[in-house]
Amino acid sequence: MSETANKTSGRGWILVIVAWTAVFLVNLANFALGMLLPSMREELNFGIEVAGQLSATAWIIQAFVTIPIALLVAKINPKYVLGILYLITGVALIMQGVASNLAMIFIGRALVSGASAGLLAPLVLIKINWFPQDKLAQLNGIENFIAPVGQAMGTAAVGYLLVVLSGWRTLMMFMGVVALAVAAIWFLTYKEKEGAEFKKSDAPFLEPLKEALKLKEVWLLALGWPGTSLVWIATYTFWPTYATESLNLTLDQAGLILGLLPIASAIASLVSPTITKWIGYDKLMIWPWGFILPVCYFTMLKTSNIAILCLASFMAGFGAYAFVPIAFTTLYKLPGVKPRTVSLGVSCIITMVSVGASLGGYIAGALGETVGLYNAMAICCLSPLIFGVLTLFLPELGRKYEEKKKKAAEAK
């Protein structure tokens, strides 16, 4: 590899690492809610149903903005799209830290979630531009590793951070300042790859979206994936409350147990591409989790045994992310699909993931007021079955498929 190629690769890594720092931060902010709710509810005086609405509203906003932001990338340089999103994140986090009423919390949380929804689509173009295709699954694995690390910090470590930073308001303001620093670093370090400068698309504004919606793979993943995000968010938001009120656990115990979920997700994100390549079949790392996850989440409702809860949380976390880099890479592997179409396909999936997440907070919160938190969360545990059934119909594009295709081409 030439010296120039090495420098180019280094610049690509700088760009994705800065972007991943923002991904970590928004996940930390979003998934700290379950651990912050006891203090926030006491100070701002709101109940379980409003807490569910607070969770749901943020994800609803995320669902609305993901596709428009991806479309804007076709017309606006990703440098400015991502840089502005980092700035919005910083301002919104600081807004929550200084909030004098619940409305400011709602607005600030919605802005953070909206910004987080827009981070991944522009990154698709940067990754395709800077990295070879055979590295994209590993790159997606690292990217998907970053998010659950933020989620883990948002559960297991928030109790400690609240003590060190003297409360949830200071924590929010601290994260806001870090987000503004990320924005500054992004603008200072962003550079186009030599010979591949960003060019505006001359295609009609909605053309990439129309192309993405013609792909059955986008539909299968977009309709199935929300089944996993629904119970995921219901658990993150309400399991600490359920654990302390019904399982007689302390908040610290609940946080540490729930913290295993994103830790396992981070591990899964890193190892699942390697495992899948070794197996040779992508689908075996996708559809089975739709049938395993309901058992894992339901187990977390049925026992107060710490060891079993830790195992169930770990397996739920592993399964929640083991399929993620493989499923996303499916779109990258489809023959003849343009990068912007892949970007919009990813955005369609993220949009529906957000819909599922918003339903998780809303359904669990609303049902919790009427049939009790246990029954509400037990109902949510069934939702991954939708993912399991639909992803059975995905095409197989794994290593063994590629080997067969290569042999067939050589035989001709």
mmCIF file of N, CA and C in Angstrom, residues 159-281:
data_model
loop_
_atom_site.group_PDB
_atom_site.id
_atom_site.type_symbol
_atom_site.label_atom_id
_atom_site.label_comp_id
_atom_site.label_asym_id
_atom_site.label_seq_id
_atom_site.Cartn_x
_atom_site.Cartn_y
_atom_site.Cartn_z
ATOM 1 N N GLY A 159 -25.323 6.086 37.870
ATOM 2 C CA GLY A 159 -25.417 6.290 39.320
ATOM 3 C C GLY A 159 -24.150 6.918 39.866
ATOM 4 N N TYR A 160 -22.996 6.423 39.394
ATOM 5 C CA TYR A 160 -21.709 6.980 39.830
ATOM 6 C C TYR A 160 -21.526 8.404 39.314
ATOM 7 N N LEU A 161 -21.880 8.629 38.041
ATOM 8 C CA LEU A 161 -21.721 9.963 37.458
ATOM 9 C C LEU A 161 -22.601 11.000 38.150
ATOM 10 N N LEU A 162 -23.781 10.575 38.573
ATOM 11 C CA LEU A 162 -24.671 11.494 39.278
ATOM 12 C C LEU A 162 -24.043 11.971 40.586
ATOM 13 N N VAL A 163 -23.343 11.070 41.262
ATOM 14 C CA VAL A 163 -22.681 11.450 42.513
ATOM 15 C C VAL A 163 -21.502 12.374 42.231
ATOM 16 N N VAL A 164 -20.659 11.995 41.266
ATOM 17 C CA VAL A 164 -19.460 12.772 40.952
ATOM 18 C C VAL A 164 -19.820 14.170 40.449
ATOM 19 N N LEU A 165 -20.882 14.247 39.618
ATOM 20 C CA LEU A 165 -21.257 15.534 39.020
ATOM 21 C C LEU A 165 -22.385 16.232 39.772
ATOM 22 N N SER A 166 -22.740 15.705 40.935
ATOM 23 C CA SER A 166 -23.708 16.370 41.828
ATOM 24 C C SER A 166 -25.085 16.538 41.205
ATOM 25 N N GLY A 167 -25.597 15.500 40.552
ATOM 26 C CA GLY A 167 -26.981 15.542 40.089
ATOM 27 C C GLY A 167 -27.143 15.465 38.585
ATOM 28 N N TRP A 168 -28.382 15.205 38.174
ATOM 29 C CA TRP A 168 -28.673 14.982 36.751
ATOM 30 C C TRP A 168 -28.520 16.246 35.918
ATOM 31 N N ARG A 169 -28.750 17.409 36.493
ATOM 32 C CA ARG A 169 -28.617 18.657 35.718
ATOM 33 C C ARG A 169 -27.169 18.902 35.303
ATOM 34 N N THR A 170 -26.258 18.727 36.239
ATOM 35 C CA THR A 170 -24.840 18.930 35.925
ATOM 36 C C THR A 170 -24.363 17.908 34.906
ATOM 37 N N LEU A 171 -24.874 16.677 35.021
ATOM 38 C CA LEU A 171 -24.515 15.637 34.052
ATOM 39 C C LEU A 171 -24.943 16.040 32.644
ATOM 40 N N MET A 172 -26.164 16.546 32.505
ATOM 41 C CA MET A 172 -26.657 16.982 31.196
ATOM 42 C C MET A 172 -25.795 18.114 30.629
ATOM 43 N N MET A 173 -25.480 19.091 31.457
ATOM 44 C CA MET A 173 -24.685 20.232 30.979
ATOM 45 C C MET A 173 -23.268 19.799 30.589
ATOM 46 N N PHE A 174 -22.694 18.865 31.350
ATOM 47 C CA PHE A 174 -21.366 18.359 31.024
ATOM 48 C C PHE A 174 -21.373 17.682 29.654
ATOM 49 N N MET A 175 -22.388 16.837 29.409
ATOM 50 C CA MET A 175 -22.481 16.164 28.107
ATOM 51 C C MET A 175 -22.677 17.178 26.981
ATOM 52 N N GLY A 176 -23.419 18.246 27.257
ATOM 53 C CA GLY A 176 -23.626 19.290 26.254
ATOM 54 C C GLY A 176 -22.328 19.967 25.848
ATOM 55 N N VAL A 177 -21.492 20.252 26.813
ATOM 56 C CA VAL A 177 -20.199 20.885 26.527
ATOM 57 C C VAL A 177 -19.322 19.951 25.692
ATOM 58 N N VAL A 178 -19.337 18.649 26.007
ATOM 59 C CA VAL A 178 -18.562 17.677 25.231
ATOM 60 C C VAL A 178 -19.053 17.635 23.782
ATOM 61 N N ALA A 179 -20.389 17.685 23.591
ATOM 62 C CA ALA A 179 -20.947 17.665 22.228
ATOM 63 C C ALA A 179 -20.509 18.891 21.436
ATOM 64 N N LEU A 180 -20.460 20.035 22.059
ATOM 65 C CA LEU A 180 -19.991 21.247 21.364
ATOM 66 C C LEU A 180 -18.513 21.121 20.994
ATOM 67 N N ALA A 181 -17.729 20.473 21.856
ATOM 68 C CA ALA A 181 -16.317 20.246 21.552
ATOM 69 C C ALA A 181 -16.169 19.302 20.359
ATOM 70 N N VAL A 182 -17.036 18.271 20.270
ATOM 71 C CA VAL A 182 -17.026 17.349 19.133
ATOM 72 C C VAL A 182 -17.313 18.103 17.841
ATOM 73 N N ALA A 183 -18.276 19.016 17.894
ATOM 74 C CA ALA A 183 -18.611 19.818 16.712
ATOM 75 C C ALA A 183 -17.407 20.627 16.240
ATOM 76 N N ALA A 184 -16.708 21.234 17.180
ATOM 77 C CA ALA A 184 -15.534 22.038 16.819
ATOM 78 C C ALA A 184 -14.452 21.165 16.188
ATOM 79 N N ILE A 185 -14.195 19.988 16.780
ATOM 80 C CA ILE A 185 -13.171 19.081 16.242
ATOM 81 C C ILE A 185 -13.560 18.604 14.850
ATOM 82 N N TRP A 186 -14.852 18.325 14.643
ATOM 83 C CA TRP A 186 -15.325 17.856 13.338
ATOM 84 C C TRP A 186 -15.025 18.876 12.248
ATOM 85 N N PHE A 187 -15.376 20.124 12.483
ATOM 86 C CA PHE A 187 -15.155 21.168 11.468
ATOM 87 C C PHE A 187 -13.665 21.380 11.206
ATOM 88 N N LEU A 188 -12.836 21.179 12.224
ATOM 89 C CA LEU A 188 -11.405 21.375 12.057
ATOM 90 C C LEU A 188 -10.730 20.210 11.329
ATOM 91 N N THR A 189 -11.263 19.004 11.461
ATOM 92 C CA THR A 189 -10.591 17.826 10.905
ATOM 93 C C THR A 189 -11.211 17.318 9.607
ATOM 94 N N TYR A 190 -12.433 17.744 9.268
ATOM 95 C CA TYR A 190 -13.088 17.192 8.080
ATOM 96 C C TYR A 190 -12.306 17.553 6.812
ATOM 97 N N LYS A 191 -12.141 16.554 5.965
ATOM 98 C CA LYS A 191 -11.479 16.763 4.683
ATOM 99 C C LYS A 191 -12.000 15.720 3.705
ATOM 100 N N GLU A 192 -12.237 16.141 2.459
ATOM 101 C CA GLU A 192 -12.697 15.197 1.445
ATOM 102 C C GLU A 192 -11.544 14.295 1.000
ATOM 103 N N LYS A 193 -11.870 13.091 0.596
ATOM 104 C CA LYS A 193 -10.871 12.191 0.040
ATOM 105 C C LYS A 193 -10.410 12.731 -1.306
ATOM 106 N N GLU A 194 -9.095 12.731 -1.503
ATOM 107 C CA GLU A 194 -8.537 13.270 -2.742
ATOM 108 C C GLU A 194 -9.057 12.508 -3.955
ATOM 109 N N GLY A 195 -9.585 13.234 -4.912
ATOM 110 C CA GLY A 195 -10.115 12.616 -6.114
ATOM 111 C C GLY A 195 -11.549 12.161 -5.994
ATOM 112 N N ALA A 196 -12.147 12.350 -4.789
ATOM 113 C CA ALA A 196 -13.539 11.914 -4.601
ATOM 114 C C ALA A 196 -14.307 12.974 -3.817
ATOM 115 N N GLU A 197 -14.093 14.256 -4.190
ATOM 116 C CA GLU A 197 -14.761 15.333 -3.483
ATOM 117 C C GLU A 197 -16.278 15.194 -3.586
ATOM 118 N N PHE A 198 -16.945 15.699 -2.551
ATOM 119 C CA PHE A 198 -18.402 15.608 -2.530
ATOM 120 C C PHE A 198 -19.004 16.376 -3.696
ATOM 121 N N LYS A 199 -19.933 15.733 -4.366
ATOM 122 C CA LYS A 199 -20.651 16.379 -5.461
ATOM 123 C C LYS A 199 -22.147 16.275 -5.198
ATOM 124 N N LYS A 200 -22.841 17.358 -5.453
ATOM 125 C CA LYS A 200 -24.294 17.332 -5.285
ATOM 126 C C LYS A 200 -24.923 16.391 -6.308
ATOM 127 N N SER A 201 -25.959 15.699 -5.872
ATOM 128 C CA SER A 201 -26.662 14.803 -6.779
ATOM 129 C C SER A 201 -27.575 15.602 -7.692
ATOM 130 N N ASP A 202 -27.559 15.254 -8.975
ATOM 131 C CA ASP A 202 -28.456 15.906 -9.928
ATOM 132 C C ASP A 202 -29.797 15.184 -10.024
ATOM 133 N N ALA A 203 -29.913 14.057 -9.344
ATOM 134 C CA ALA A 203 -31.152 13.293 -9.385
ATOM 135 C C ALA A 203 -32.257 14.040 -8.640
ATOM 136 N N PRO A 204 -33.532 13.772 -8.969
ATOM 137 C CA PRO A 204 -34.638 14.380 -8.216
ATOM 138 C C PRO A 204 -34.489 14.107 -6.723
ATOM 139 N N PHE A 205 -34.995 15.020 -5.913
ATOM 140 C CA PHE A 205 -34.786 14.988 -4.464
ATOM 141 C C PHE A 205 -35.193 13.642 -3.854
ATOM 142 N N LEU A 206 -36.317 13.084 -4.276
ATOM 143 C CA LEU A 206 -36.839 11.858 -3.671
ATOM 144 C C LEU A 206 -36.374 10.582 -4.369
ATOM 145 N N GLU A 207 -35.564 10.712 -5.419
ATOM 146 C CA GLU A 207 -35.187 9.535 -6.198
ATOM 147 C C GLU A 207 -34.471 8.463 -5.364
ATOM 148 N N PRO A 208 -33.489 8.815 -4.519
ATOM 149 C CA PRO A 208 -32.838 7.761 -3.718
ATOM 150 C C PRO A 208 -33.814 7.021 -2.804
ATOM 151 N N LEU A 209 -34.789 7.765 -2.261
ATOM 152 C CA LEU A 209 -35.791 7.131 -1.398
ATOM 153 C C LEU A 209 -36.658 6.162 -2.193
ATOM 154 N N LYS A 210 -37.070 6.584 -3.397
ATOM 155 C CA LYS A 210 -37.882 5.706 -4.245
ATOM 156 C C LYS A 210 -37.126 4.426 -4.590
ATOM 157 N N GLU A 211 -35.834 4.567 -4.882
ATOM 158 C CA GLU A 211 -35.021 3.392 -5.210
ATOM 159 C C GLU A 211 -34.902 2.456 -4.008
ATOM 160 N N ALA A 212 -34.731 3.041 -2.818
ATOM 161 C CA ALA A 212 -34.607 2.222 -1.608
ATOM 162 C C ALA A 212 -35.894 1.450 -1.330
ATOM 163 N N LEU A 213 -37.032 2.089 -1.580
ATOM 164 C CA LEU A 213 -38.321 1.457 -1.295
ATOM 165 C C LEU A 213 -38.676 0.361 -2.298
ATOM 166 N N LYS A 214 -37.908 0.245 -3.369
ATOM 167 C CA LYS A 214 -38.113 -0.852 -4.312
ATOM 168 C C LYS A 214 -37.437 -2.150 -3.849
ATOM 169 N N LEU A 215 -36.613 -2.064 -2.824
ATOM 170 C CA LEU A 215 -35.853 -3.224 -2.351
ATOM 171 C C LEU A 215 -36.647 -3.971 -1.289
ATOM 172 N N LYS A 216 -36.912 -5.255 -1.527
ATOM 173 C CA LYS A 216 -37.672 -6.045 -0.550
ATOM 174 C C LYS A 216 -36.908 -6.191 0.763
ATOM 175 N N GLU A 217 -35.566 -6.170 0.675
ATOM 176 C CA GLU A 217 -34.755 -6.300 1.880
ATOM 177 C C GLU A 217 -34.987 -5.133 2.828
ATOM 178 N N VAL A 218 -35.164 -3.939 2.260
ATOM 179 C CA VAL A 218 -35.456 -2.768 3.091
ATOM 180 C C VAL A 218 -36.790 -2.949 3.807
ATOM 181 N N TRP A 219 -37.790 -3.433 3.089
ATOM 182 C CA TRP A 219 -39.118 -3.628 3.683
ATOM 183 C C TRP A 219 -39.090 -4.690 4.775
ATOM 184 N N LEU A 220 -38.427 -5.820 4.528
ATOM 185 C CA LEU A 220 -38.385 -6.896 5.520
ATOM 186 C C LEU A 220 -37.715 -6.423 6.815
ATOM 187 N N LEU A 221 -36.601 -5.714 6.676
ATOM 188 C CA LEU A 221 -35.886 -5.235 7.861
ATOM 189 C C LEU A 221 -36.622 -4.075 8.530
ATOM 190 N N ALA A 222 -37.186 -3.183 7.726
ATOM 191 C CA ALA A 222 -37.881 -2.021 8.288
ATOM 192 C C ALA A 222 -39.149 -2.410 9.039
ATOM 193 N N LEU A 223 -39.830 -3.442 8.582
ATOM 194 C CA LEU A 223 -41.055 -3.877 9.259
ATOM 195 C C LEU A 223 -40.770 -4.832 10.419
ATOM 196 N N GLY A 224 -39.678 -5.581 10.334
ATOM 197 C CA GLY A 224 -39.373 -6.533 11.392
ATOM 198 C C GLY A 224 -38.591 -5.946 12.547
ATOM 199 N N TRP A 225 -37.640 -5.077 12.258
ATOM 200 C CA TRP A 225 -36.728 -4.533 13.263
ATOM 201 C C TRP A 225 -37.448 -3.846 14.422
ATOM 202 N N PRO A 226 -38.535 -3.093 14.185
ATOM 203 C CA PRO A 226 -39.216 -2.428 15.305
ATOM 204 C C PRO A 226 -39.660 -3.393 16.404
ATOM 205 N N GLY A 227 -39.868 -4.664 16.052
ATOM 206 C CA GLY A 227 -40.237 -5.636 17.074
ATOM 207 C C GLY A 227 -39.166 -5.805 18.134
ATOM 208 N N THR A 228 -37.890 -5.636 17.745
ATOM 209 C CA THR A 228 -36.802 -5.745 18.723
ATOM 210 C C THR A 228 -36.593 -4.441 19.484
ATOM 211 N N SER A 229 -36.821 -3.307 18.837
ATOM 212 C CA SER A 229 -36.600 -2.025 19.519
ATOM 213 C C SER A 229 -37.721 -1.698 20.501
ATOM 214 N N LEU A 230 -38.933 -2.234 20.270
ATOM 215 C CA LEU A 230 -40.058 -1.955 21.162
ATOM 216 C C LEU A 230 -39.764 -2.471 22.576
ATOM 217 N N VAL A 231 -39.418 -3.753 22.690
ATOM 218 C CA VAL A 231 -39.154 -4.319 24.015
ATOM 219 C C VAL A 231 -37.839 -3.786 24.576
ATOM 220 N N TRP A 232 -36.919 -3.469 23.701
ATOM 221 C CA TRP A 232 -35.609 -2.914 24.097
ATOM 222 C C TRP A 232 -35.803 -1.623 24.889
ATOM 223 N N ILE A 233 -36.592 -0.679 24.334
ATOM 224 C CA ILE A 233 -36.806 0.601 25.003
ATOM 225 C C ILE A 233 -37.721 0.456 26.211
ATOM 226 N N ALA A 234 -38.725 -0.414 26.115
ATOM 227 C CA ALA A 234 -39.586 -0.659 27.278
ATOM 228 C C ALA A 234 -38.747 -1.144 28.457
ATOM 229 N N THR A 235 -37.781 -2.007 28.182
ATOM 230 C CA THR A 235 -36.923 -2.531 29.239
ATOM 231 C C THR A 235 -35.993 -1.463 29.789
ATOM 232 N N TYR A 236 -35.348 -0.718 28.901
ATOM 233 C CA TYR A 236 -34.442 0.342 29.346
ATOM 234 C C TYR A 236 -35.175 1.387 30.186
ATOM 235 N N THR A 237 -36.396 1.706 29.797
ATOM 236 C CA THR A 237 -37.116 2.789 30.464
ATOM 237 C C THR A 237 -37.729 2.357 31.785
ATOM 238 N N PHE A 238 -38.325 1.171 31.820
ATOM 239 C CA PHE A 238 -39.147 0.806 32.971
ATOM 240 C C PHE A 238 -38.625 -0.345 33.817
ATOM 241 N N TRP A 239 -37.656 -1.129 33.306
ATOM 242 C CA TRP A 239 -37.208 -2.243 34.130
ATOM 243 C C TRP A 239 -36.567 -1.799 35.447
ATOM 244 N N PRO A 240 -35.777 -0.715 35.494
ATOM 245 C CA PRO A 240 -35.256 -0.287 36.804
ATOM 246 C C PRO A 240 -36.369 0.003 37.809
ATOM 247 N N THR A 241 -37.458 0.637 37.340
ATOM 248 C CA THR A 241 -38.591 0.907 38.227
ATOM 249 C C THR A 241 -39.243 -0.400 38.666
ATOM 250 N N TYR A 242 -39.472 -1.325 37.711
ATOM 251 C CA TYR A 242 -40.082 -2.621 38.028
ATOM 252 C C TYR A 242 -39.197 -3.405 39.002
ATOM 253 N N ALA A 243 -37.895 -3.388 38.768
ATOM 254 C CA ALA A 243 -36.972 -4.153 39.600
ATOM 255 C C ALA A 243 -36.958 -3.661 41.038
ATOM 256 N N THR A 244 -37.020 -2.344 41.223
ATOM 257 C CA THR A 244 -36.988 -1.801 42.583
ATOM 258 C C THR A 244 -38.334 -1.943 43.290
ATOM 259 N N GLU A 245 -39.429 -1.843 42.546
ATOM 260 C CA GLU A 245 -40.751 -1.895 43.159
ATOM 261 C C GLU A 245 -41.279 -3.315 43.318
ATOM 262 N N SER A 246 -40.949 -4.238 42.388
ATOM 263 C CA SER A 246 -41.541 -5.575 42.403
ATOM 264 C C SER A 246 -40.553 -6.700 42.704
ATOM 265 N N LEU A 247 -39.285 -6.506 42.384
ATOM 266 C CA LEU A 247 -38.292 -7.552 42.624
ATOM 267 C C LEU A 247 -37.444 -7.277 43.857
ATOM 268 N N ASN A 248 -37.712 -6.141 44.514
ATOM 269 C CA ASN A 248 -37.015 -5.758 45.755
ATOM 270 C C ASN A 248 -35.507 -5.613 45.565
ATOM 271 N N LEU A 249 -35.118 -5.150 44.379
ATOM 272 C CA LEU A 249 -33.712 -4.834 44.137
ATOM 273 C C LEU A 249 -33.453 -3.370 44.451
ATOM 274 N N THR A 250 -32.204 -3.031 44.756
ATOM 275 C CA THR A 250 -31.846 -1.626 44.904
ATOM 276 C C THR A 250 -31.633 -1.019 43.512
ATOM 277 N N LEU A 251 -31.653 0.288 43.427
ATOM 278 C CA LEU A 251 -31.437 0.953 42.141
ATOM 279 C C LEU A 251 -30.046 0.659 41.607
ATOM 280 N N ASP A 252 -29.060 0.569 42.493
ATOM 281 C CA ASP A 252 -27.704 0.233 42.058
ATOM 282 C C ASP A 252 -27.647 -1.175 41.469
ATOM 283 N N GLN A 253 -28.332 -2.134 42.128
ATOM 284 C CA GLN A 253 -28.373 -3.499 41.598
ATOM 285 C C GLN A 253 -29.061 -3.543 40.233
ATOM 286 N N ALA A 254 -30.195 -2.825 40.142
ATOM 287 C CA ALA A 254 -30.920 -2.791 38.867
ATOM 288 C C ALA A 254 -30.063 -2.179 37.768
ATOM 289 N N GLY A 255 -29.338 -1.112 38.096
ATOM 290 C CA GLY A 255 -28.488 -0.458 37.103
ATOM 291 C C GLY A 255 -27.360 -1.356 36.630
ATOM 292 N N LEU A 256 -26.757 -2.100 37.554
ATOM 293 C CA LEU A 256 -25.660 -2.986 37.174
ATOM 294 C C LEU A 256 -26.164 -4.155 36.329
ATOM 295 N N ILE A 257 -27.333 -4.705 36.679
ATOM 296 C CA ILE A 257 -27.899 -5.809 35.899
ATOM 297 C C ILE A 257 -28.272 -5.323 34.506
ATOM 298 N N LEU A 258 -28.995 -4.209 34.434
ATOM 299 C CA LEU A 258 -29.383 -3.672 33.137
ATOM 300 C C LEU A 258 -28.158 -3.229 32.346
ATOM 301 N N GLY A 259 -27.117 -2.827 33.052
ATOM 302 C CA GLY A 259 -25.887 -2.417 32.382
ATOM 303 C C GLY A 259 -25.212 -3.546 31.621
ATOM 304 N N LEU A 260 -25.500 -4.798 31.999
ATOM 305 C CA LEU A 260 -24.950 -5.928 31.266
ATOM 306 C C LEU A 260 -25.543 -6.042 29.866
ATOM 307 N N LEU A 261 -26.756 -5.544 29.698
ATOM 308 C CA LEU A 261 -27.420 -5.622 28.398
ATOM 309 C C LEU A 261 -26.615 -4.890 27.316
ATOM 310 N N PRO A 262 -26.283 -3.598 27.510
ATOM 311 C CA PRO A 262 -25.477 -2.931 26.482
ATOM 312 C C PRO A 262 -24.038 -3.412 26.418
ATOM 313 N N ILE A 263 -23.486 -3.898 27.533
ATOM 314 C CA ILE A 263 -22.134 -4.460 27.483
ATOM 315 C C ILE A 263 -22.119 -5.669 26.552
ATOM 316 N N ALA A 264 -23.135 -6.529 26.698
ATOM 317 C CA ALA A 264 -23.245 -7.686 25.812
ATOM 318 C C ALA A 264 -23.488 -7.255 24.370
ATOM 319 N N SER A 265 -24.261 -6.180 24.193
ATOM 320 C CA SER A 265 -24.502 -5.653 22.855
ATOM 321 C C SER A 265 -23.204 -5.201 22.208
ATOM 322 N N ALA A 266 -22.361 -4.548 22.996
ATOM 323 C CA ALA A 266 -21.069 -4.093 22.480
ATOM 324 C C ALA A 266 -20.204 -5.283 22.057
ATOM 325 N N ILE A 267 -20.185 -6.316 22.890
ATOM 326 C CA ILE A 267 -19.421 -7.519 22.560
ATOM 327 C C ILE A 267 -19.959 -8.163 21.283
ATOM 328 N N ALA A 268 -21.288 -8.263 21.196
ATOM 329 C CA ALA A 268 -21.912 -8.876 20.018
ATOM 330 C C ALA A 268 -21.563 -8.120 18.743
ATOM 331 N N SER A 269 -21.562 -6.797 18.823
ATOM 332 C CA SER A 269 -21.254 -5.987 17.651
ATOM 333 C C SER A 269 -19.863 -6.266 17.112
ATOM 334 N N LEU A 270 -18.927 -6.536 18.011
ATOM 335 C CA LEU A 270 -17.549 -6.788 17.593
ATOM 336 C C LEU A 270 -17.338 -8.212 17.093
ATOM 337 N N VAL A 271 -17.967 -9.186 17.758
ATOM 338 C CA VAL A 271 -17.667 -10.582 17.428
ATOM 339 C C VAL A 271 -18.597 -11.183 16.383
ATOM 340 N N SER A 272 -19.800 -10.638 16.224
ATOM 341 C CA SER A 272 -20.754 -11.271 15.308
ATOM 342 C C SER A 272 -20.287 -11.255 13.845
ATOM 343 N N PRO A 273 -19.626 -10.189 13.337
ATOM 344 C CA PRO A 273 -19.118 -10.282 11.957
ATOM 345 C C PRO A 273 -18.115 -11.413 11.769
ATOM 346 N N THR A 274 -17.241 -11.621 12.772
ATOM 347 C CA THR A 274 -16.253 -12.701 12.678
ATOM 348 C C THR A 274 -16.927 -14.068 12.750
ATOM 349 N N ILE A 275 -17.873 -14.217 13.684
ATOM 350 C CA ILE A 275 -18.596 -15.483 13.815
ATOM 351 C C ILE A 275 -19.368 -15.790 12.535
ATOM 352 N N THR A 276 -20.022 -14.766 11.994
ATOM 353 C CA THR A 276 -20.822 -14.951 10.788
ATOM 354 C C THR A 276 -19.951 -15.352 9.605
ATOM 355 N N LYS A 277 -18.791 -14.733 9.495
ATOM 356 C CA LYS A 277 -17.875 -15.080 8.402
ATOM 357 C C LYS A 277 -17.402 -16.518 8.548
ATOM 358 N N TRP A 278 -17.157 -16.945 9.790
ATOM 359 C CA TRP A 278 -16.719 -18.320 10.037
ATOM 360 C C TRP A 278 -17.825 -19.315 9.689
ATOM 361 N N ILE A 279 -19.073 -18.984 10.089
ATOM 362 C CA ILE A 279 -20.206 -19.861 9.767
ATOM 363 C C ILE A 279 -20.430 -19.913 8.262
ATOM 364 N N GLY A 280 -20.336 -18.747 7.628
ATOM 365 C CA GLY A 280 -20.516 -18.671 6.182
ATOM 366 C C GLY A 280 -21.917 -18.295 5.752
ATOM 367 N N TYR A 281 -22.851 -18.191 6.703
ATOM 368 C CA TYR A 281 -24.237 -17.853 6.373
ATOM 369 C C TYR A 281 -24.696 -16.651 7.210
#
